[in-house]
Amino acid sequence: MKNFIFLFLAIGLFTGLQGCKDKTEPSGGVDLKATFMATYNGTQLEKNKDYTFGTFPLLFLRYRMYLSDITLIKEDDTEVKISDVEYLDFTPDSSPSDLSVTPEITYKNVPEGNYKGIRMGIGVNAANNAKKPSDFPADSPLSIETDYWPGWASYIFMIIDGKADPDNDGTKNLSFSYHCGSDMVYQEFTINQAINVTSSGANLNIEFDLLKLLTQEDGSLYDMANYPVTSNDVNNFKVALEVISGVERAITIDQ
Amino acid sequence: MSVLVKFGNRITLPLVTLGLMTFLGACKMDMPPGGSDPGDLENISYDPHPYTIIKPDHFPPVPIPPDNPMTMEGVQLGRMLFYDPILSADSSMSCSSCHLPQGSFTDNLAVSIGIDGIAGRRSSMSLLNVAYATNGLFWDGRSPNLEDQAMRPVEDPIELHNIWPNVIVKLKVHDTYPEMFRKAFGIPDRDSISKELAVKAIAQFERILISSGTSKFDQYQQGDLDVFDDEELDGKLMFFDEGEPLNLPDAQCFHCHGGLTLTGNQYFNNGLDSVGNLSEFPDKGRFDFTGNPNDQGKFRAPTLRNIAISAPYMHDGRFATLHDAVAQYADNGFGVINEDIFIGQMGFPIGNGQYTGLNNYQIGAIVKFLHTLTDTTFVNNPDIQNPFK
């Protein structure tokens, strides 16, 4: 009899704990492989290559960013968080080629099912952004010191660097550097996209198009000539906000 | 044995045995010196003790490769090998000949000189905090890790100009090293001494070359805000692009020399040479390794910690003083197409992508700030000095 009472208590405790959970934790599921790609106007991004930006040429040197809290959303609105933080460096200088790299990340134990969307943050969420690189182990993407700026006491969420020739004089003498950071510019959004995770897993292709990123909501191109850099003034986030908000328009997910 | 039995008497057997030993002994003369009996080190205990790297609390964890864990015995062996000229062909130079503690593990020469008196083409890089360099070593990044890096100078004809088989022979017959290799790596015999183990030991020693965390800059970082005078503080604010509220210009330094180690270990054309075509760079830098034309003239950004005691500056040692080096940057480069974008952004923006550059006060303030990075506790640390002195 004592054994039965203990069993009922254990079941009750277990059920109660499950009921307290807001999110479904991945366990016992399948692999979801995500392939990330940077593009410009639909073609894979290449460093040092001339592209056309409206009326003038430009080239890109660096494109990297953090993603946080990547979460799949089921049709019944329950959520499955598959990643706390990712660091995507599409143009690492460890790569001998100018062609951007396509990081592949496999998320384990993703529950099978039909999902209606995916949510992610562009940057580092406030909890992690309150820490410093030295707070993290060497293999953590948050241990990268060069992508942390003490002036903001923040990680640099996204970096887009390059050179442009807005006056078309044949010299790319305008350097643009969009370095977006601090909690004020952290962006979180949901992409509505059917994602079917079957017993054999799933593959996602997640693309970030820099032309779309630098195209504003009204369809006009970002005013790079007048706003080529983000401000270091901790009270001036105008350019950083405008640029990082373009990521939502730049992202395409295919399965 | 059956042949010996045929002789059938007690005198013949020792004679034949002696002859056989003599014959084998004669043969042994033709074997590489240092040949050993299997298991000849097994009577020496193998009980390695884990080595805990001492680092400042505010420094990130030190990355250690899983196939070369740090041990007291490994570090001790590595320190000996680092300072021992046994690695060079004529036993005249060691790793430390170009990486001296008092120069923050540089040789304070524009370019290093090898055993034959031939000058190399690049300056020796500081080894301070080299354990954190996980994006390639040497100025061009051709070596992926410390173990690989330590392998190379031994056989470089303008450095130690030796060959590893010669080094290994010397180590095998040495009075001390076989026992040290046994204690560090548990090898059973002298014949198991290898270049792979030698460089693992050297790499272990190099991984303990970590800042003490006692420089003026570190004191400031730890909250002692009064440690800087006004000029040093101005320099710091410009270095980290934090001076805007005080009407100080951006010097953009931290983009390439960021983080606590003051290097991102990345590769840049830092605007030293005016060339019409990238192929005209006198030293192609990273291109020599990657083959990417856009990498011509790019070099790894070195750490700026202890920069004031590691003159001269740049990959070819072209600048004798810190002032000269900073003044070069203050002019905003030459506009070469693969110059890093921040080379052209020193000073205040004046429109159309142009910047004012830095004035003499600003250059001087940055130089004063760079002096706050000097860490004499590190260079005087007895654990990293030459053990043969």
XYZ file of C-alpha atoms in Angstrom:
644
model
C 0.000 0.000 0.000
C 2.864 2.342 0.893
C 4.344 1.619 -2.520
C 1.104 2.644 -4.254
C 0.952 5.916 -2.297
C 4.531 6.668 -3.289
C 3.793 5.853 -6.928
C 0.732 8.159 -6.972
C 2.738 10.944 -5.364
C 5.509 10.533 -7.923
C 3.066 10.576 -10.841
C 1.302 13.599 -9.397
C 4.575 15.450 -8.895
C 5.755 14.595 -12.404
C 2.444 15.680 -13.958
C 2.472 18.884 -11.977
C 5.996 19.724 -13.082
C 5.086 19.087 -16.718
C 2.070 21.373 -16.371
C 4.276 24.223 -15.142
C 6.309 24.227 -18.346
C 5.528 26.971 -20.842
C 7.567 25.441 -23.583
C 8.114 21.944 -24.853
C 11.744 21.027 -24.304
C 13.268 19.028 -27.140
C 13.766 15.428 -26.117
C 13.740 12.174 -27.988
C 13.059 13.845 -31.326
C 14.893 13.966 -34.613
C 17.597 16.067 -36.276
C 16.791 19.411 -37.850
C 19.602 20.659 -40.050
C 19.694 24.382 -40.716
C 21.881 25.768 -43.482
C 22.458 29.515 -43.329
C 23.417 31.502 -46.401
C 24.151 35.147 -47.076
C 23.113 36.453 -50.469
C 22.967 39.675 -52.396
C 20.034 40.004 -54.731
C 19.524 36.260 -54.616
C 23.054 35.066 -55.332
C 25.498 33.803 -52.743
C 27.422 36.695 -51.228
C 31.050 37.142 -52.227
C 33.513 39.405 -50.446
C 35.307 42.051 -52.498
C 32.898 41.600 -55.395
C 31.286 44.589 -57.069
C 27.522 44.727 -56.676
C 25.088 47.389 -57.779
C 23.237 49.243 -55.046
C 20.726 51.412 -56.808
C 22.824 53.809 -58.845
C 26.299 53.007 -57.564
C 28.641 50.090 -56.970
C 29.609 48.664 -53.600
C 31.422 45.699 -52.164
C 31.154 43.870 -48.885
C 34.003 42.906 -46.572
C 32.299 41.489 -43.487
C 28.879 40.170 -42.598
C 28.273 38.401 -39.333
C 25.635 38.361 -36.620
C 24.240 36.674 -33.577
C 20.868 34.934 -33.462
C 19.174 34.213 -30.157
C 16.353 32.056 -28.854
C 15.531 30.274 -32.102
C 12.138 28.746 -31.465
C 9.793 26.625 -33.559
C 6.082 27.344 -33.144
C 3.595 24.542 -33.436
C 0.148 24.934 -34.942
C -1.332 24.895 -31.448
C 1.017 27.756 -30.484
C 3.182 25.649 -28.214
C 6.843 26.346 -28.690
C 10.022 24.345 -29.070
C 13.204 26.288 -28.466
C 16.019 24.763 -30.477
C 18.868 27.193 -29.753
C 19.884 29.773 -27.186
C 22.423 31.552 -29.330
C 24.178 31.163 -32.669
C 27.031 33.122 -34.196
C 26.961 33.298 -37.965
C 30.103 34.636 -39.606
C 29.495 34.476 -43.327
C 32.836 36.053 -44.176
C 35.402 34.592 -41.764
C 38.930 35.560 -42.610
C 39.956 32.003 -41.866
C 38.365 31.159 -45.201
C 40.805 31.428 -48.107
C 37.964 32.090 -50.525
C 36.003 35.290 -50.998
C 32.808 33.314 -51.461
C 30.800 33.556 -48.250
C 30.522 30.413 -46.179
C 27.259 28.602 -45.455
C 27.251 27.528 -41.802
C 25.360 24.306 -41.123
C 23.960 23.628 -37.686
C 22.146 20.454 -36.703
C 19.673 20.724 -33.868
C 19.146 17.446 -32.055
C 16.020 15.995 -30.489
C 13.537 18.241 -32.271
C 10.029 16.808 -31.806
C 8.348 15.577 -34.940
C 5.338 17.553 -36.048
C 3.966 20.326 -38.182
C 5.147 23.785 -37.241
C 3.681 26.991 -38.529
C 6.617 29.298 -37.960
C 9.928 30.082 -36.419
C 10.873 32.913 -34.086
C 14.340 34.290 -33.526
C 16.111 37.256 -32.101
C 18.682 39.202 -34.091
C 21.434 39.851 -31.612
C 22.053 38.654 -28.090
C 19.136 38.563 -25.680
C 19.216 40.854 -22.671
C 20.102 38.104 -20.208
C 23.220 37.105 -22.122
C 23.999 40.653 -23.171
C 24.331 41.595 -19.524
C 27.382 39.327 -19.378
C 30.841 39.617 -20.918
C 32.842 37.268 -23.145
C 35.018 36.233 -20.203
C 31.875 34.884 -18.508
C 31.577 32.175 -21.130
C 33.643 29.072 -21.902
C 36.051 29.240 -24.821
C 33.806 27.179 -27.094
C 30.801 29.455 -26.610
C 29.955 31.923 -29.392
C 29.566 34.474 -26.627
C 33.240 34.173 -25.697
C 34.286 36.045 -28.872
C 35.855 39.198 -27.512
C 36.142 41.109 -30.741
C 32.383 41.121 -31.126
C 31.859 42.783 -27.772
C 32.148 46.538 -27.394
C 32.765 47.948 -23.918
C 31.458 51.347 -25.013
C 27.947 49.922 -25.202
C 28.608 47.210 -22.618
C 27.111 45.023 -25.282
C 27.839 42.411 -27.874
C 27.921 43.703 -31.416
C 24.823 41.959 -32.679
C 25.449 42.436 -36.370
C 28.331 43.698 -38.471
C 28.048 44.722 -42.112
C 31.191 46.381 -43.491
C 32.154 47.373 -46.975
C 33.065 50.117 -49.411
C 30.929 52.045 -51.870
C 31.271 54.577 -54.655
C 28.165 56.741 -54.320
C 29.473 59.485 -56.625
C 30.447 56.960 -59.291
C 33.907 58.408 -59.736
C 35.483 54.972 -59.955
C 36.847 55.022 -56.406
C 35.105 53.308 -53.532
C 36.087 55.935 -51.038
C 32.985 55.625 -48.875
C 33.499 53.052 -46.142
C 30.301 51.826 -44.590
C 30.261 50.030 -41.286
C 27.008 49.070 -39.655
C 27.784 47.733 -36.205
C 24.562 47.243 -34.291
C 24.500 46.499 -30.595
C 22.954 47.117 -27.176
C 19.611 45.986 -25.787
C 17.914 48.947 -27.446
C 18.397 47.477 -30.919
C 17.700 43.812 -30.156
C 15.086 42.617 -32.630
C 12.851 39.582 -32.315
C 10.428 38.464 -34.984
C 8.478 35.476 -36.209
C 8.584 34.110 -39.718
C 5.364 32.380 -40.726
C 6.566 29.361 -42.609
C 5.280 25.784 -42.580
C 8.004 23.497 -41.294
C 7.343 19.788 -41.256
C 9.598 17.746 -39.051
C 9.114 14.089 -39.940
C 10.584 10.910 -38.531
C 13.548 11.383 -40.862
C 14.167 14.909 -39.595
C 14.086 18.127 -41.553
C 16.353 20.440 -43.523
C 15.927 24.202 -43.458
C 17.632 26.683 -45.728
C 17.745 30.081 -44.089
C 18.858 32.913 -46.333
C 19.740 36.500 -45.477
C 19.763 38.799 -48.502
C 21.813 41.949 -47.966
C 20.082 43.891 -50.733
C 16.736 43.284 -49.041
C 18.299 44.079 -45.670
C 19.403 47.468 -46.959
C 16.030 48.124 -48.583
C 13.629 50.034 -46.397
C 10.024 49.194 -45.676
C 8.801 51.581 -48.373
C 10.970 49.885 -50.974
C 13.616 52.611 -51.169
C 17.281 51.815 -50.640
C 18.941 52.771 -47.398
C 20.604 56.179 -47.560
C 24.099 54.790 -47.340
C 25.778 57.916 -48.663
C 24.466 60.038 -45.813
C 24.423 57.367 -43.137
C 27.451 55.167 -43.780
C 28.221 54.296 -40.160
C 26.419 53.516 -36.964
C 26.944 56.021 -34.199
C 29.075 55.259 -31.168
C 26.923 57.602 -29.117
C 25.071 55.411 -26.645
C 22.065 57.691 -26.995
C 21.900 57.576 -30.762
C 20.626 54.310 -32.178
C 18.953 55.717 -35.280
C 21.140 54.065 -37.906
C 21.606 50.845 -35.936
C 17.859 50.408 -35.511
C 17.125 51.176 -39.133
C 19.697 48.711 -40.410
C 18.993 45.837 -38.041
C 15.258 46.092 -38.605
C 15.967 45.188 -42.225
C 16.901 41.635 -41.241
C 13.237 40.673 -40.987
C 12.749 41.678 -44.615
C 15.987 39.984 -45.648
C 15.230 36.528 -44.329
C 13.804 33.691 -46.384
C 13.260 30.186 -45.097
C 12.817 27.184 -47.362
C 12.389 23.579 -46.497
C 70.446 -21.861 -30.803
C 70.555 -25.203 -32.532
C 73.851 -24.223 -34.154
C 75.357 -23.472 -30.785
C 74.259 -26.769 -29.335
C 76.121 -28.594 -32.088
C 79.419 -27.276 -30.711
C 78.627 -29.165 -27.564
C 81.061 -27.693 -25.022
C 80.945 -24.960 -22.433
C 83.811 -22.899 -23.856
C 82.447 -22.584 -27.343
C 79.118 -21.107 -26.274
C 80.498 -17.995 -24.515
C 82.922 -17.395 -27.384
C 80.215 -17.585 -29.959
C 77.985 -15.424 -27.799
C 80.774 -12.871 -27.422
C 81.373 -12.919 -31.158
C 77.706 -12.442 -31.781
C 77.590 -9.545 -29.347
C 80.658 -8.020 -30.999
C 79.041 -8.419 -34.394
C 75.840 -6.882 -33.193
C 77.802 -4.166 -31.500
C 79.577 -3.419 -34.742
C 76.263 -3.311 -36.502
C 75.002 -0.948 -33.865
C 77.669 1.538 -34.875
C 75.838 1.879 -38.167
C 72.486 2.419 -36.494
C 71.358 5.926 -35.751
C 72.855 6.974 -32.448
C 70.357 6.977 -29.676
C 68.741 3.666 -30.573
C 67.337 2.255 -27.397
C 66.133 -0.924 -25.831
C 62.379 -1.333 -25.845
C 60.952 -0.238 -22.552
C 64.188 1.334 -21.327
C 62.276 4.170 -19.623
C 59.565 2.089 -18.021
C 61.324 1.983 -14.664
C 60.688 5.750 -14.399
C 57.307 6.516 -12.917
C 54.707 8.188 -15.121
C 52.392 10.225 -12.941
C 51.621 13.525 -14.700
C 50.145 16.318 -12.641
C 47.533 18.603 -14.203
C 48.747 22.169 -14.755
C 46.313 24.938 -13.974
C 47.069 28.029 -16.018
C 47.187 31.151 -13.911
C 45.253 33.932 -15.600
C 43.609 37.151 -14.458
C 40.016 36.664 -13.329
C 38.776 39.048 -15.974
C 40.431 37.085 -18.780
C 38.483 34.500 -20.757
C 39.098 30.795 -20.218
C 42.224 29.577 -22.001
C 41.408 27.178 -24.824
C 43.309 23.904 -24.451
C 43.272 21.301 -27.242
C 41.929 17.977 -25.967
C 44.848 16.059 -27.463
C 47.432 18.074 -25.539
C 46.266 18.524 -21.961
C 48.388 20.733 -19.750
C 50.609 18.961 -17.209
C 53.319 20.214 -14.873
C 55.737 17.818 -16.500
C 54.771 18.864 -20.020
C 55.196 22.559 -19.252
C 58.560 21.930 -17.593
C 59.789 19.966 -20.611
C 58.429 22.596 -22.978
C 60.187 25.368 -21.096
C 63.506 23.497 -21.350
C 63.077 22.853 -25.062
C 62.025 26.450 -25.683
C 65.235 27.804 -24.187
C 67.613 25.028 -25.276
C 69.724 25.634 -28.408
C 69.690 21.864 -28.938
C 66.936 22.465 -31.498
C 69.231 24.332 -33.914
C 71.650 22.721 -36.319
C 74.740 24.179 -34.655
C 73.311 24.322 -31.138
C 73.624 28.102 -31.154
C 70.005 29.275 -31.113
C 66.738 28.334 -29.504
C 63.143 29.499 -29.758
C 64.022 32.052 -27.126
C 66.685 33.633 -29.322
C 63.867 35.419 -31.150
C 61.345 35.374 -28.302
C 62.915 36.869 -25.187
C 60.904 37.555 -22.034
C 62.193 41.103 -21.622
C 60.840 42.002 -25.073
C 57.503 40.369 -24.258
C 58.790 37.353 -26.153
C 60.025 39.249 -29.185
C 63.664 39.950 -30.051
C 63.244 43.729 -30.460
C 64.707 43.513 -33.951
C 63.078 44.690 -37.146
C 63.511 41.220 -38.591
C 64.937 38.143 -36.907
C 68.351 36.662 -37.718
C 68.830 32.887 -38.002
C 71.813 30.662 -37.176
C 73.572 31.386 -40.462
C 73.334 35.118 -39.948
C 70.660 35.419 -42.602
C 67.922 37.931 -41.888
C 64.354 36.761 -42.123
C 61.789 38.947 -43.822
C 59.489 39.543 -40.860
C 59.651 40.605 -37.255
C 59.198 38.023 -34.488
C 55.717 38.206 -33.002
C 55.077 38.506 -29.292
C 54.020 35.271 -27.644
C 52.108 37.040 -24.889
C 48.643 35.472 -24.616
C 49.355 33.371 -27.675
C 47.174 30.632 -26.164
C 44.195 32.724 -27.218
C 45.319 32.889 -30.850
C 42.963 30.421 -32.458
C 42.771 31.970 -35.913
C 46.188 31.058 -37.242
C 49.730 31.891 -36.204
C 52.617 33.767 -37.805
C 51.963 37.088 -39.498
C 50.202 35.322 -42.357
C 48.286 32.752 -40.317
C 49.836 29.792 -42.108
C 49.974 27.685 -38.991
C 46.707 26.515 -37.417
C 47.872 25.996 -33.834
C 50.820 26.227 -31.481
C 51.834 22.617 -31.982
C 52.105 23.118 -35.726
C 53.798 26.472 -35.306
C 56.501 25.082 -33.036
C 57.313 22.464 -35.640
C 58.330 24.951 -38.307
C 61.275 27.120 -37.182
C 63.446 24.036 -36.582
C 63.601 23.224 -40.277
C 63.378 26.773 -41.602
C 66.716 27.413 -43.380
C 66.820 31.008 -42.187
C 65.906 30.170 -38.605
C 67.234 27.093 -36.777
C 68.193 25.378 -40.063
C 68.077 21.875 -38.688
C 66.076 18.761 -39.512
C 63.863 17.076 -36.972
C 65.553 13.641 -37.225
C 68.789 15.286 -36.044
C 66.999 16.947 -33.165
C 65.380 13.693 -32.121
C 68.744 11.876 -32.149
C 70.196 14.545 -29.855
C 67.224 14.336 -27.533
C 67.368 10.540 -27.336
C 70.986 10.445 -26.183
C 70.621 13.420 -23.866
C 71.168 12.932 -20.143
C 67.951 14.587 -19.066
C 65.394 14.749 -21.831
C 64.421 11.053 -22.152
C 63.337 11.004 -18.508
C 61.462 14.281 -18.970
C 59.634 12.954 -22.033
C 58.767 9.831 -20.045
C 57.368 11.899 -17.188
C 55.447 14.216 -19.486
C 54.030 11.762 -21.970
C 54.554 8.249 -20.546
C 56.662 7.007 -23.423
C 58.140 3.542 -22.782
C 61.560 4.144 -24.311
C 63.888 6.688 -25.877
C 62.898 5.608 -29.361
C 59.424 6.935 -28.661
C 60.695 10.508 -28.433
C 59.244 12.289 -31.440
C 58.922 15.732 -32.916
C 55.184 15.546 -32.274
C 55.790 15.185 -28.544
C 58.509 17.844 -28.534
C 56.197 20.438 -30.068
C 53.368 19.439 -27.755
C 55.613 20.241 -24.816
C 56.713 23.565 -26.311
C 53.081 24.456 -26.982
C 52.193 23.673 -23.371
C 54.866 26.087 -22.190
C 53.706 28.764 -24.617
C 50.130 28.443 -23.323
C 51.213 29.632 -19.877
C 52.492 32.938 -21.298
C 49.443 34.817 -20.054
C 49.216 38.423 -18.875
C 49.455 38.943 -15.147
C 46.502 41.326 -15.171
C 48.442 43.962 -13.240
C 49.069 46.547 -15.944
C 47.643 50.011 -15.486
C 45.059 49.180 -18.121
C 44.005 46.089 -16.166
C 43.749 48.111 -12.975
C 41.439 50.507 -14.786
C 39.417 47.632 -16.198
C 39.040 46.284 -12.682
C 37.490 49.511 -11.507
C 40.428 51.664 -10.404
C 39.345 54.605 -12.527
C 41.854 56.986 -10.943
C 44.832 55.062 -12.241
C 44.800 56.920 -15.583
C 45.845 60.542 -15.928
C 43.802 62.738 -18.262
C 45.941 62.108 -21.301
C 45.937 58.340 -20.827
C 42.183 58.424 -20.417
C 41.761 60.458 -23.600
C 43.932 57.927 -25.381
C 41.856 55.066 -24.058
C 38.599 56.725 -25.109
C 39.883 57.330 -28.635
C 41.355 53.822 -28.851
C 37.975 52.262 -28.051
C 35.919 54.863 -29.968
C 34.286 55.958 -26.732
C 35.235 59.624 -26.875
C 32.308 61.018 -28.822
C 30.501 62.531 -25.810
C 33.735 64.339 -24.861
C 34.359 65.573 -28.383
C 37.270 63.213 -28.861
C 37.595 61.608 -32.302
C 37.463 57.911 -33.021
C 40.828 56.273 -33.605
C 39.177 52.956 -34.531
C 42.040 50.940 -32.967
C 39.874 48.417 -31.140
C 38.295 47.072 -34.318
C 41.531 45.223 -35.032
C 42.994 45.230 -31.511
C 39.894 44.476 -29.466
C 39.085 42.254 -26.550
C 41.143 41.765 -23.433
C 44.093 40.432 -25.381
C 43.900 43.512 -27.595
C 43.918 41.544 -30.790
C 41.151 39.819 -32.650
C 43.799 37.672 -34.371
C 42.379 38.648 -37.716
C 44.101 39.771 -40.906
C 44.118 43.265 -42.317
C 45.761 45.520 -44.817
C 46.484 48.204 -42.269
C 47.396 50.870 -44.774
C 51.185 50.802 -44.643
C 52.001 50.838 -48.337
C 50.720 52.788 -51.287
C 50.508 50.401 -54.217
C 48.812 50.852 -57.550
C 48.052 47.170 -57.795
C 47.712 44.631 -55.001
C 50.403 42.473 -56.587
C 52.920 45.269 -55.938
C 53.036 44.745 -52.183
C 56.669 44.053 -51.258
C 55.483 41.375 -48.834
C 52.313 39.593 -49.909
C 51.443 38.609 -46.343
C 48.431 36.372 -45.934
C 48.227 35.836 -49.685
C 51.273 33.557 -49.377
C 49.078 31.183 -47.404
C 45.595 31.603 -48.879
C 46.436 32.400 -52.487
C 43.561 34.882 -52.473
C 44.644 38.022 -54.397
C 42.587 40.173 -52.039
C 44.742 38.957 -49.136
C 47.883 40.572 -50.549
C 49.399 42.930 -48.039
C 47.286 41.611 -45.166
C 48.848 40.580 -41.854
C 47.612 39.327 -38.515
C 46.929 42.100 -36.035
C 49.343 41.485 -33.151
C 48.463 41.903 -29.505
C 49.081 45.405 -28.220
C 49.701 44.234 -24.683
C 53.310 45.069 -23.807
C 53.586 46.917 -27.089
C 55.760 49.603 -25.495
C 58.503 47.057 -24.790
C 58.284 45.134 -28.039
C 59.543 47.706 -30.554
C 60.082 47.970 -33.465
C 56.640 47.786 -35.027
C 54.769 46.235 -37.943
C 55.502 42.955 -39.688
C 58.771 44.316 -41.041
C 59.737 46.422 -38.047
C 59.611 49.610 -40.097
C 58.660 51.890 -37.197
C 61.110 52.359 -34.358
C 58.704 54.133 -32.046
C 55.085 53.882 -31.037
C 54.616 57.485 -32.021
C 55.691 56.717 -35.587
C 53.335 53.753 -35.733
C 50.288 55.644 -34.479
C 51.114 58.663 -36.663
C 51.046 56.380 -39.692
C 47.473 55.402 -38.890
C 46.524 58.993 -38.149
C 46.949 59.847 -41.825
C 44.085 57.558 -42.876
C 46.004 55.234 -45.183
C 46.397 55.400 -48.932
C 43.009 54.266 -50.183
C 44.302 50.954 -51.529
C 41.277 48.862 -52.414
C 41.814 46.147 -49.792
C 42.776 48.529 -46.983
C 40.558 47.880 -44.044
C 37.645 50.299 -43.867
C 38.682 51.564 -40.443
C 42.087 52.658 -41.693
C 40.354 55.522 -43.460
C 38.103 56.555 -40.582
C 40.484 58.183 -38.097
C 39.250 61.414 -36.650
C 36.042 63.329 -37.097
C 33.874 62.773 -40.191
C 33.950 65.711 -42.612
C 31.517 64.348 -45.177
C 31.743 62.301 -48.323
C 33.400 59.493 -46.405
C 36.379 61.608 -45.383
C 37.855 62.051 -41.887
C 40.096 64.621 -40.266
C 42.815 62.288 -39.108
C 44.393 62.726 -35.670
C 46.388 65.695 -34.401
C 49.612 65.530 -32.414
C 47.890 65.672 -29.033
C 45.589 62.842 -30.013
C 48.464 60.725 -31.335
C 50.408 61.384 -28.134
C 47.454 60.489 -25.949
C 47.009 57.185 -27.726
C 50.726 56.450 -27.303
C 50.428 57.232 -23.593
C 47.480 54.873 -23.353
C 49.485 52.160 -25.110
C 52.139 52.495 -22.397
C 49.497 51.582 -19.812
C 49.403 48.129 -21.374
C 52.900 47.334 -20.109
C 52.939 44.313 -17.829
C 56.298 44.056 -16.078
C 54.978 41.403 -13.704
C 54.574 39.140 -16.699
C 58.022 39.702 -18.162
C 59.630 39.185 -14.755
C 57.638 36.078 -13.884
C 60.273 33.538 -12.733
C 58.217 30.630 -14.078
C 58.756 31.688 -17.665
C 62.448 32.646 -17.561
C 65.363 30.747 -19.054
C 65.864 27.657 -16.834
C 69.497 27.322 -17.935
C 70.508 30.586 -16.281
